[in-house]
PDB file of C-alpha atoms in Angstrom:
ATOM      1  CA  MET A  18     122.617 109.235  99.935  1.00  0.00           C
ATOM      2  CA  VAL A  19     123.514 112.651 100.392  1.00  0.00           C
ATOM      3  CA  MET A  20     121.123 114.718  97.499  1.00  0.00           C
ATOM      4  CA  ASN A  21     122.723 117.855  96.182  1.00  0.00           C
ATOM      5  CA  LEU A  22     120.181 118.900  93.441  1.00  0.00           C
ATOM      6  CA  ILE A  23     116.256 118.821  94.821  1.00  0.00           C
ATOM      7  CA  PHE A  24     113.002 120.195  93.013  1.00  0.00           C
ATOM      8  CA  ILE A  25     110.427 121.067  94.734  1.00  0.00           C
ATOM      9  CA  LEU A  26     107.022 120.740  92.373  1.00  0.00           C
ATOM     10  CA  PRO A  27     103.998 122.133  94.503  1.00  0.00           C
ATOM     11  CA  THR A  28     100.907 120.781  91.841  1.00  0.00           C
ATOM     12  CA  GLY A  29      96.888 122.203  92.389  1.00  0.00           C
ATOM     13  CA  ASP A  30      95.089 125.364  91.040  1.00  0.00           C
ATOM     14  CA  GLU A  31      93.769 126.611  93.640  1.00  0.00           C
ATOM     15  CA  ILE A  32      98.006 126.749  95.317  1.00  0.00           C
ATOM     16  CA  HIS A  33      97.905 128.232  91.432  1.00  0.00           C
ATOM     17  CA  GLN A  34      95.572 130.961  92.429  1.00  0.00           C
ATOM     18  CA  GLY A  35      97.322 131.659  95.006  1.00  0.00           C
ATOM     19  CA  ILE A  36      93.934 130.408  96.834  1.00  0.00           C
ATOM     20  CA  VAL A  37      95.738 128.232  98.858  1.00  0.00           C
ATOM     21  CA  ARG A  38      99.529 128.984 100.390  1.00  0.00           C
ATOM     22  CA  ASP A  39     101.708 126.855  99.664  1.00  0.00           C
ATOM     23  CA  ILE A  40     102.559 126.189 103.200  1.00  0.00           C
ATOM     24  CA  ASP A  41     104.033 122.764 101.931  1.00  0.00           C
ATOM     25  CA  SER A  42     106.853 124.462 100.079  1.00  0.00           C
ATOM     26  CA  PRO A  43     109.007 126.003 103.001  1.00  0.00           C
ATOM     27  CA  GLU A  44     108.475 123.076 105.371  1.00  0.00           C
ATOM     28  CA  ILE A  45     110.034 120.925 102.551  1.00  0.00           C
ATOM     29  CA  ILE A  46     112.229 123.096 101.557  1.00  0.00           C
ATOM     30  CA  SER A  47     113.629 123.650 105.971  1.00  0.00           C
ATOM     31  CA  GLN A  48     113.474 119.484 106.251  1.00  0.00           C
ATOM     32  CA  SER A  49     115.912 119.446 103.165  1.00  0.00           C
ATOM     33  CA  LEU A  50     117.858 121.477 104.405  1.00  0.00           C
ATOM     34  CA  ALA A  51     118.554 120.085 107.402  1.00  0.00           C
ATOM     35  CA  ALA A  52     119.403 116.478 106.113  1.00  0.00           C
ATOM     36  CA  PHE A  53     121.659 118.440 103.133  1.00  0.00           C
ATOM     37  CA  PRO A  54     123.077 121.512 104.132  1.00  0.00           C
ATOM     38  CA  GLN A  55     125.229 121.506 101.395  1.00  0.00           C
ATOM     39  CA  ALA A  56     122.020 120.989  98.737  1.00  0.00           C
ATOM     40  CA  GLU A  57     120.312 123.512  96.151  1.00  0.00           C
ATOM     41  CA  VAL A  58     116.702 123.363  97.152  1.00  0.00           C
ATOM     42  CA  THR A  59     114.408 124.611  94.186  1.00  0.00           C
ATOM     43  CA  ARG A  60     110.784 125.256  94.599  1.00  0.00           C
ATOM     44  CA  ILE A  61     109.010 125.495  90.668  1.00  0.00           C
ATOM     45  CA  PRO A  62     106.310 127.060  90.281  1.00  0.00           C
ATOM     46  CA  PRO A  63     102.550 125.127  90.885  1.00  0.00           C
ATOM     47  CA  VAL A  64     101.905 123.806  87.962  1.00  0.00           C
ATOM     48  CA  LEU A  65      97.928 123.102  86.973  1.00  0.00           C
ATOM     49  CA  ASP A  66      95.912 119.842  88.194  1.00  0.00           C
ATOM     50  CA  VAL A  67      95.788 118.653  83.964  1.00  0.00           C
ATOM     51  CA  GLU A  68      98.418 115.503  84.026  1.00  0.00           C
ATOM     52  CA  GLN A  69     100.144 115.973  80.808  1.00  0.00           C
ATOM     53  CA  THR A  70     101.526 119.054  82.162  1.00  0.00           C
ATOM     54  CA  ILE A  71     102.378 117.308  84.964  1.00  0.00           C
ATOM     55  CA  VAL A  72     103.863 115.061  82.130  1.00  0.00           C
ATOM     56  CA  GLU A  73     105.793 117.816  80.490  1.00  0.00           C
ATOM     57  CA  LYS A  74     107.136 119.294  83.605  1.00  0.00           C
ATOM     58  CA  ILE A  75     108.842 116.475  85.917  1.00  0.00           C
ATOM     59  CA  LYS A  76     110.051 115.349  81.716  1.00  0.00           C
ATOM     60  CA  ASP A  77     110.938 119.604  81.893  1.00  0.00           C
ATOM     61  CA  LEU A  78     113.175 119.221  85.404  1.00  0.00           C
ATOM     62  CA  ALA A  79     114.260 115.308  85.003  1.00  0.00           C
ATOM     63  CA  ARG A  80     116.581 117.269  82.290  1.00  0.00           C
ATOM     64  CA  ARG A  81     118.598 118.306  85.025  1.00  0.00           C
ATOM     65  CA  GLN A  82     119.625 115.644  86.716  1.00  0.00           C
ATOM     66  CA  PRO A  83     118.436 116.083  90.202  1.00  0.00           C
ATOM     67  CA  ASP A  84     118.481 114.029  92.476  1.00  0.00           C
ATOM     68  CA  LEU A  85     115.597 114.347  93.582  1.00  0.00           C
ATOM     69  CA  ILE A  86     111.823 115.554  92.967  1.00  0.00           C
ATOM     70  CA  VAL A  87     109.286 116.035  95.357  1.00  0.00           C
ATOM     71  CA  LEU A  88     105.991 116.533  93.858  1.00  0.00           C
ATOM     72  CA  ILE A  89     103.338 118.016  96.550  1.00  0.00           C
ATOM     73  CA  GLY A  90      99.167 117.477  96.649  1.00  0.00           C
ATOM     74  CA  GLY A  91      96.699 115.607  93.306  1.00  0.00           C
ATOM     75  CA  SER A  92      97.904 112.863  95.694  1.00  0.00           C
ATOM     76  CA  GLY A  93      93.879 111.760  96.013  1.00  0.00           C
ATOM     77  CA  GLY A  94      90.873 110.039  94.172  1.00  0.00           C
ATOM     78  CA  GLY A  95      89.273 114.068  93.574  1.00  0.00           C
ATOM     79  CA  HIS A  96      87.296 114.628  90.899  1.00  0.00           C
ATOM     80  CA  ARG A  97      87.049 111.080  90.378  1.00  0.00           C
ATOM     81  CA  PHE A  98      84.854 110.900  93.653  1.00  0.00           C
ATOM     82  CA  SER A  99      83.701 114.135  93.663  1.00  0.00           C
ATOM     83  CA  LYS A 100      82.970 117.213  91.809  1.00  0.00           C
ATOM     84  CA  SER A 101      83.536 119.693  94.579  1.00  0.00           C
ATOM     85  CA  LEU A 102      86.787 118.249  94.551  1.00  0.00           C
ATOM     86  CA  GLY A 103      89.654 119.411  93.276  1.00  0.00           C
ATOM     87  CA  LYS A 104      91.311 116.781  90.106  1.00  0.00           C
ATOM     88  CA  ASP A 105      94.363 114.656  91.303  1.00  0.00           C
ATOM     89  CA  PHE A 106      96.497 114.211  88.821  1.00  0.00           C
ATOM     90  CA  THR A 107      99.809 113.743  90.089  1.00  0.00           C
ATOM     91  CA  HIS A 108     100.086 110.071  90.675  1.00  0.00           C
ATOM     92  CA  THR A 109      98.786 108.841  87.714  1.00  0.00           C
ATOM     93  CA  ALA A 110     101.533 111.217  85.514  1.00  0.00           C
ATOM     94  CA  MET A 111     104.188 110.339  87.688  1.00  0.00           C
ATOM     95  CA  GLU A 112     102.900 106.684  86.264  1.00  0.00           C
ATOM     96  CA  ARG A 113     102.960 107.658  83.141  1.00  0.00           C
ATOM     97  CA  TYR A 114     106.217 108.947  83.123  1.00  0.00           C
ATOM     98  CA  LEU A 115     107.882 106.401  85.613  1.00  0.00           C
ATOM     99  CA  ASP A 116     109.420 103.206  84.396  1.00  0.00           C
ATOM    100  CA  GLU A 117     109.102 101.338  87.558  1.00  0.00           C
ATOM    101  CA  HIS A 118     107.694 102.005  90.053  1.00  0.00           C
ATOM    102  CA  PHE A 119     106.539 101.416  93.554  1.00  0.00           C
ATOM    103  CA  SER A 120     103.800 102.818  95.155  1.00  0.00           C
ATOM    104  CA  HIS A 121     100.764 102.266  98.160  1.00  0.00           C
ATOM    105  CA  GLU A 122      97.351 103.309  97.413  1.00  0.00           C
ATOM    106  CA  ILE A 123      95.035 103.810 101.077  1.00  0.00           C
ATOM    107  CA  TYR A 124      91.300 103.649 101.082  1.00  0.00           C
ATOM    108  CA  GLY A 125      89.098 105.079 103.275  1.00  0.00           C
ATOM    109  CA  LYS A 126      86.087 102.118 104.480  1.00  0.00           C
ATOM    110  CA  ASN A 127      84.009 103.718 101.891  1.00  0.00           C
ATOM    111  CA  GLY A 128      85.950 102.722  99.413  1.00  0.00           C
ATOM    112  CA  HIS A 129      87.357 105.847  98.580  1.00  0.00           C
ATOM    113  CA  MET A 130      91.065 106.720  97.277  1.00  0.00           C
ATOM    114  CA  TRP A 131      92.490 108.223 100.064  1.00  0.00           C
ATOM    115  CA  CYS A 132      95.815 109.077  98.848  1.00  0.00           C
ATOM    116  CA  LYS A 133      97.978 107.564  96.822  1.00  0.00           C
ATOM    117  CA  LEU A 134     102.362 107.876  97.109  1.00  0.00           C
ATOM    118  CA  ILE A 135     104.332 106.497  94.684  1.00  0.00           C
ATOM    119  CA  ILE A 136     108.045 106.755  94.353  1.00  0.00           C
ATOM    120  CA  GLY A 137     110.296 105.504  91.857  1.00  0.00           C
ATOM    121  CA  LYS A 138     113.577 106.065  89.868  1.00  0.00           C
ATOM    122  CA  LYS A 139     114.529 107.093  85.692  1.00  0.00           C
ATOM    123  CA  GLY A 140     118.672 107.526  85.281  1.00  0.00           C
ATOM    124  CA  PRO A 141     119.766 109.637  88.610  1.00  0.00           C
ATOM    125  CA  THR A 142     117.269 111.207  89.757  1.00  0.00           C
ATOM    126  CA  ILE A 143     114.371 109.989  93.030  1.00  0.00           C
ATOM    127  CA  PHE A 144     110.458 111.190  92.175  1.00  0.00           C
ATOM    128  CA  ILE A 145     108.381 110.953  95.497  1.00  0.00           C
ATOM    129  CA  ASN A 146     104.881 112.392  96.292  1.00  0.00           C
ATOM    130  CA  VAL A 147     103.382 113.921  99.219  1.00  0.00           C
ATOM    131  CA  PRO A 148      99.801 114.952  99.493  1.00  0.00           C
ATOM    132  CA  GLY A 149      98.477 117.922  99.671  1.00  0.00           C
ATOM    133  CA  PRO A 150      97.091 118.285 103.700  1.00  0.00           C
ATOM    134  CA  TYR A 151      99.905 120.009 105.569  1.00  0.00           C
ATOM    135  CA  VAL A 152     100.564 117.044 107.988  1.00  0.00           C
ATOM    136  CA  GLU A 153     100.527 114.748 105.728  1.00  0.00           C
ATOM    137  CA  ALA A 154     102.682 115.790 102.986  1.00  0.00           C
ATOM    138  CA  LYS A 155     105.347 117.240 106.679  1.00  0.00           C
ATOM    139  CA  SER A 156     104.462 113.068 107.741  1.00  0.00           C
ATOM    140  CA  ALA A 157     105.172 111.848 104.563  1.00  0.00           C
ATOM    141  CA  TYR A 158     108.796 113.463 103.332  1.00  0.00           C
ATOM    142  CA  GLU A 159     110.162 112.683 106.975  1.00  0.00           C
ATOM    143  CA  ALA A 160     109.574 109.088 106.641  1.00  0.00           C
ATOM    144  CA  PHE A 161     110.639 109.306 103.056  1.00  0.00           C
ATOM    145  CA  LEU A 162     114.220 111.910 104.722  1.00  0.00           C
ATOM    146  CA  LYS A 163     114.375 108.657 107.336  1.00  0.00           C
ATOM    147  CA  GLY A 164     114.507 105.780 105.477  1.00  0.00           C
ATOM    148  CA  LEU A 165     116.931 107.095 103.104  1.00  0.00           C
ATOM    149  CA  ALA A 166     119.265 107.697 105.647  1.00  0.00           C
ATOM    150  CA  SER A 167     118.267 103.805 107.222  1.00  0.00           C
ATOM    151  CA  GLY A 168     119.125 103.092 104.184  1.00  0.00           C
ATOM    152  CA  LEU A 169     116.280 101.710 103.057  1.00  0.00           C
ATOM    153  CA  ASP A 170     115.160 101.414  99.385  1.00  0.00           C
ATOM    154  CA  LEU A 171     112.661 102.324  97.387  1.00  0.00           C
ATOM    155  CA  LYS A 172     110.078 100.065  99.097  1.00  0.00           C
ATOM    156  CA  GLU A 173     110.948 100.396 101.884  1.00  0.00           C
ATOM    157  CA  ILE A 174     110.629 103.788 102.246  1.00  0.00           C
ATOM    158  CA  ASN A 175     107.396 103.720  99.854  1.00  0.00           C
ATOM    159  CA  HIS A 176     106.146 101.740 102.079  1.00  0.00           C
ATOM    160  CA  ALA A 177     107.401 103.715 105.820  1.00  0.00           C
ATOM    161  CA  MET A 178     105.669 106.773 103.627  1.00  0.00           C
ATOM    162  CA  ALA A 179     102.317 105.094 103.298  1.00  0.00           C
ATOM    163  CA  GLU A 180     102.651 104.172 107.500  1.00  0.00           C
ATOM    164  CA  ALA A 181     103.178 107.744 108.029  1.00  0.00           C
ATOM    165  CA  VAL A 182     100.407 109.109 106.929  1.00  0.00           C
ATOM    166  CA  LEU A 183      97.786 106.307 107.547  1.00  0.00           C
ATOM    167  CA  SER A 184      99.045 106.811 111.224  1.00  0.00           C
ATOM    168  CA  LEU A 185      97.240 110.126 111.183  1.00  0.00           C
ATOM    169  CA  TYR A 186      93.998 108.862 110.209  1.00  0.00           C
ATOM    170  CA  PRO A 187      92.114 108.876 114.267  1.00  0.00           C
ATOM    171  CA  SER A 188      90.935 105.044 115.151  1.00  0.00           C
ATOM    172  CA  GLN A 189      92.216 103.317 112.617  1.00  0.00           C
ATOM    173  CA  ALA A 190      94.257  99.704 111.698  1.00  0.00           C
ATOM    174  CA  SER A 191      95.382  99.022 108.044  1.00  0.00           C
ATOM    175  CA  LEU A 192      94.709  96.062 106.259  1.00  0.00           C
ATOM    176  CA  PRO A 193      96.479  94.730 103.163  1.00  0.00           C
ATOM    177  CA  LEU A 194      94.126  93.842 100.972  1.00  0.00           C
TER     178      LEU A 194
ATOM    179  CA  MET B  15     106.097  99.074  89.387  1.00  0.00           C
ATOM    180  CA  GLU B  16     103.343  97.218  92.867  1.00  0.00           C
ATOM    181  CA  ASN B  17     101.656  98.464  94.192  1.00  0.00           C
ATOM    182  CA  GLN B  18     100.305  97.834  97.668  1.00  0.00           C
ATOM    183  CA  TYR B  19      97.053  98.713  98.704  1.00  0.00           C
ATOM    184  CA  ILE B  20      96.059  99.622 102.417  1.00  0.00           C
ATOM    185  CA  ILE B  21      92.262  99.941 104.182  1.00  0.00           C
ATOM    186  CA  ALA B  22      92.194 103.487 106.630  1.00  0.00           C
ATOM    187  CA  HIS B  23      89.584 102.451 109.075  1.00  0.00           C
ATOM    188  CA  ALA B  24      88.402 105.523 110.125  1.00  0.00           C
ATOM    189  CA  ASP B  25      84.708 107.035 110.372  1.00  0.00           C
ATOM    190  CA  LYS B  26      84.456 110.304 109.078  1.00  0.00           C
ATOM    191  CA  SER B  27      82.169 112.757 107.521  1.00  0.00           C
ATOM    192  CA  VAL B  28      82.286 115.585 104.995  1.00  0.00           C
ATOM    193  CA  LEU B  29      81.755 119.330 106.354  1.00  0.00           C
ATOM    194  CA  LYS B  30      81.736 122.137 103.720  1.00  0.00           C
ATOM    195  CA  ILE B  31      81.623 126.440 104.388  1.00  0.00           C
ATOM    196  CA  SER B  32      80.728 128.204 101.412  1.00  0.00           C
ATOM    197  CA  GLY B  33      79.898 131.775 100.756  1.00  0.00           C
ATOM    198  CA  LEU B  34      82.897 132.395 101.607  1.00  0.00           C
ATOM    199  CA  GLU B  35      85.776 134.868 100.134  1.00  0.00           C
ATOM    200  CA  ILE B  36      89.350 133.517 100.036  1.00  0.00           C
ATOM    201  CA  LYS B  37      92.823 134.343  99.491  1.00  0.00           C
ATOM    202  CA  GLY B  38      96.419 133.251 100.565  1.00  0.00           C
ATOM    203  CA  LEU B  39      94.674 130.488 102.425  1.00  0.00           C
ATOM    204  CA  ASN B  40      96.622 128.969 105.713  1.00  0.00           C
ATOM    205  CA  THR B  41      94.912 125.810 105.556  1.00  0.00           C
ATOM    206  CA  ALA B  42      97.167 124.164 108.603  1.00  0.00           C
ATOM    207  CA  GLN B  43      96.088 126.817 110.995  1.00  0.00           C
ATOM    208  CA  ILE B  44      92.379 126.117 109.364  1.00  0.00           C
ATOM    209  CA  GLU B  45      92.440 122.849 110.973  1.00  0.00           C
ATOM    210  CA  GLU B  46      94.361 123.791 114.604  1.00  0.00           C
ATOM    211  CA  LEU B  47      91.548 125.856 114.381  1.00  0.00           C
ATOM    212  CA  LEU B  48      88.529 123.513 114.168  1.00  0.00           C
ATOM    213  CA  ALA B  49      89.982 120.680 115.283  1.00  0.00           C
ATOM    214  CA  ALA B  50      90.519 123.058 118.778  1.00  0.00           C
ATOM    215  CA  ARG B  51      86.520 123.402 118.416  1.00  0.00           C
ATOM    216  CA  MET B  52      85.050 120.132 117.546  1.00  0.00           C
ATOM    217  CA  LYS B  53      88.311 118.679 119.739  1.00  0.00           C
ATOM    218  CA  THR B  54      89.040 116.360 116.884  1.00  0.00           C
ATOM    219  CA  ALA B  55      90.880 115.727 113.774  1.00  0.00           C
ATOM    220  CA  VAL B  56      90.112 117.348 110.704  1.00  0.00           C
ATOM    221  CA  ARG B  57      91.665 118.087 107.333  1.00  0.00           C
ATOM    222  CA  VAL B  58      91.146 120.518 104.042  1.00  0.00           C
ATOM    223  CA  ILE B  59      90.378 118.836 101.135  1.00  0.00           C
ATOM    224  CA  GLY B  60      88.979 120.923  99.195  1.00  0.00           C
ATOM    225  CA  VAL B  61      89.244 124.686  98.199  1.00  0.00           C
ATOM    226  CA  THR B  62      88.188 127.053  95.733  1.00  0.00           C
ATOM    227  CA  GLY B  63      87.934 131.054  95.586  1.00  0.00           C
ATOM    228  CA  ASP B  64      83.916 130.675  97.827  1.00  0.00           C
ATOM    229  CA  ALA B  65      84.885 127.136  99.642  1.00  0.00           C
ATOM    230  CA  ILE B  66      86.030 125.109 101.427  1.00  0.00           C
ATOM    231  CA  GLU B  67      85.733 121.424 102.016  1.00  0.00           C
ATOM    232  CA  MET B  68      87.108 119.862 104.724  1.00  0.00           C
ATOM    233  CA  ASP B  69      86.744 115.983 106.554  1.00  0.00           C
ATOM    234  CA  VAL B  70      86.350 115.767 110.203  1.00  0.00           C
ATOM    235  CA  TYR B  71      87.067 112.185 112.041  1.00  0.00           C
ATOM    236  CA  ASN B  72      84.744 109.932 114.492  1.00  0.00           C
ATOM    237  CA  ILE B  73      82.741 112.586 115.755  1.00  0.00           C
ATOM    238  CA  ASP B  74      78.705 112.994 115.492  1.00  0.00           C
ATOM    239  CA  PRO B  75      77.176 114.994 112.514  1.00  0.00           C
ATOM    240  CA  GLU B  76      74.261 116.309 114.045  1.00  0.00           C
ATOM    241  CA  GLN B  77      76.787 117.526 116.980  1.00  0.00           C
ATOM    242  CA  ILE B  78      78.911 119.382 113.924  1.00  0.00           C
ATOM    243  CA  ARG B  79      75.682 121.188 112.564  1.00  0.00           C
ATOM    244  CA  ARG B  80      73.865 121.819 116.538  1.00  0.00           C
ATOM    245  CA  ASP B  81      77.216 124.322 115.878  1.00  0.00           C
ATOM    246  CA  GLU B  82      77.291 125.624 113.064  1.00  0.00           C
ATOM    247  CA  ARG B  83      77.310 129.519 114.416  1.00  0.00           C
ATOM    248  CA  GLY B  84      81.084 128.770 116.728  1.00  0.00           C
ATOM    249  CA  LEU B  85      82.680 126.868 114.157  1.00  0.00           C
ATOM    250  CA  ILE B  86      82.391 129.341 111.144  1.00  0.00           C
ATOM    251  CA  GLU B  87      83.117 132.396 114.138  1.00  0.00           C
ATOM    252  CA  ALA B  88      86.453 129.959 114.603  1.00  0.00           C
ATOM    253  CA  VAL B  89      86.826 129.834 110.629  1.00  0.00           C
ATOM    254  CA  SER B  90      86.343 133.342 110.462  1.00  0.00           C
ATOM    255  CA  LEU B  91      89.967 133.448 112.744  1.00  0.00           C
ATOM    256  CA  ALA B  92      92.081 131.809 109.638  1.00  0.00           C
ATOM    257  CA  GLU B  93      94.727 133.841 107.598  1.00  0.00           C
ATOM    258  CA  GLY B  94      92.715 134.282 103.720  1.00  0.00           C
ATOM    259  CA  ILE B  95      89.411 134.095 104.491  1.00  0.00           C
ATOM    260  CA  ARG B  96      86.236 136.520 104.906  1.00  0.00           C
ATOM    261  CA  LEU B  97      82.491 135.241 105.779  1.00  0.00           C
ATOM    262  CA  THR B  98      79.120 137.124 103.757  1.00  0.00           C
ATOM    263  CA  ASP B  99      76.004 137.320 104.154  1.00  0.00           C
ATOM    264  CA  LEU B 100      75.800 133.654 102.599  1.00  0.00           C
ATOM    265  CA  THR B 101      77.575 131.646 104.614  1.00  0.00           C
ATOM    266  CA  LYS B 102      76.742 128.514 105.530  1.00  0.00           C
ATOM    267  CA  MET B 103      77.176 125.422 107.245  1.00  0.00           C
ATOM    268  CA  VAL B 104      76.672 121.456 105.219  1.00  0.00           C
ATOM    269  CA  CYS B 105      77.181 118.430 106.695  1.00  0.00           C
ATOM    270  CA  GLY B 106      76.774 115.462 105.600  1.00  0.00           C
ATOM    271  CA  GLU B 107      76.680 111.547 107.092  1.00  0.00           C
ATOM    272  CA  LYS B 108      79.544 109.852 108.434  1.00  0.00           C
ATOM    273  CA  ILE B 109      80.647 107.846 105.530  1.00  0.00           C
ATOM    274  CA  VAL B 110      78.756 104.579 104.506  1.00  0.00           C
ATOM    275  CA  ASP B 111      80.527 100.924 105.078  1.00  0.00           C
ATOM    276  CA  VAL B 112      81.503  99.260 101.419  1.00  0.00           C
ATOM    277  CA  ASP B 113      82.108  95.539 102.715  1.00  0.00           C
ATOM    278  CA  PHE B 114      85.479  94.451 101.709  1.00  0.00           C
ATOM    279  CA  ASP B 115      85.199  90.316 101.751  1.00  0.00           C
ATOM    280  CA  SER B 116      84.288  91.018  98.513  1.00  0.00           C
ATOM    281  CA  ILE B 117      86.720  93.167  96.947  1.00  0.00           C
ATOM    282  CA  PRO B 118      88.658  91.370  94.200  1.00  0.00           C
ATOM    283  CA  ASP B 119      92.319  91.406  94.474  1.00  0.00           C
ATOM    284  CA  GLN B 120      93.013  93.046  91.276  1.00  0.00           C
ATOM    285  CA  PRO B 121      92.236  96.195  89.989  1.00  0.00           C
ATOM    286  CA  LEU B 122      88.548  95.678  87.323  1.00  0.00           C
ATOM    287  CA  SER B 123      88.776  98.841  85.925  1.00  0.00           C
ATOM    288  CA  ALA B 124      90.607 102.305  86.407  1.00  0.00           C
ATOM    289  CA  CYS B 125      88.037 103.923  88.095  1.00  0.00           C
ATOM    290  CA  ALA B 126      88.109 102.872  91.860  1.00  0.00           C
ATOM    291  CA  ARG B 127      84.553 103.614  92.627  1.00  0.00           C
ATOM    292  CA  GLU B 128      83.175 102.063  90.610  1.00  0.00           C
ATOM    293  CA  ARG B 129      85.537  99.324  91.130  1.00  0.00           C
ATOM    294  CA  TRP B 130      84.156  98.926  94.486  1.00  0.00           C
ATOM    295  CA  ILE B 131      80.208  99.168  93.381  1.00  0.00           C
ATOM    296  CA  LYS B 132      81.089  96.060  91.096  1.00  0.00           C
ATOM    297  CA  TRP B 133      81.278  94.205  93.602  1.00  0.00           C
TER     298      TRP B 133
END
């Protein structure tokens, strides 16, 4: 599958305010251009961690009918588990917007959700999210592109992305619930 | 719609360094600096203008606490961070396991934590 138009949407108050430098978007742009040298790849200005804002933004972007929208960050349990952590609304925003999707939730053994990865398609556009930590974003997107190039379906690509993120946690084994 | 659940069996502790001035932090760099110091994986999970919260894997929290000065010095080398007189480090205990045998197949609540505690 060839991608000609890709939008990258970083999320997070800390990214928006410049407290944290967005190093994920350049990595995803780089990988995208390596895979699809002819593509137009656009990094959208970061959105705040507000579910409705994220939903509105992806609706707006989808009107331009890109081949792919990549949302970055906000993929964990975040504020649901710790008051000091950021608000994680990317996955819930995607679930609200997408009629059909596949997802993997990675839980720590303490019962907290560490990451939820979603993939779905609406119209001509594939939607995915990647976690905010750089190594996880990089690895998840590599797995996405590899799966796409191998002709995997969306469910299989989602699984490959989850496995890629899971493999970065040291000394663990996966168990389906 | 289909959702799969995976459990990551990793030991970790939460390390928080507060009393910082942060602007333009390169999180990958700070992860590398601290991983090199502690010889284990580190992941930045939360950043505000004056504090960083990180997951540190497979290391005794007491070992982390004993090296407070060294770790703060390592953090100070990262781009986008300045130490202040108020800089300090707090490291929590290792995460506590929950009983997987009693987890229901289907979520009962939108809140994952509540879901686990209920059972």
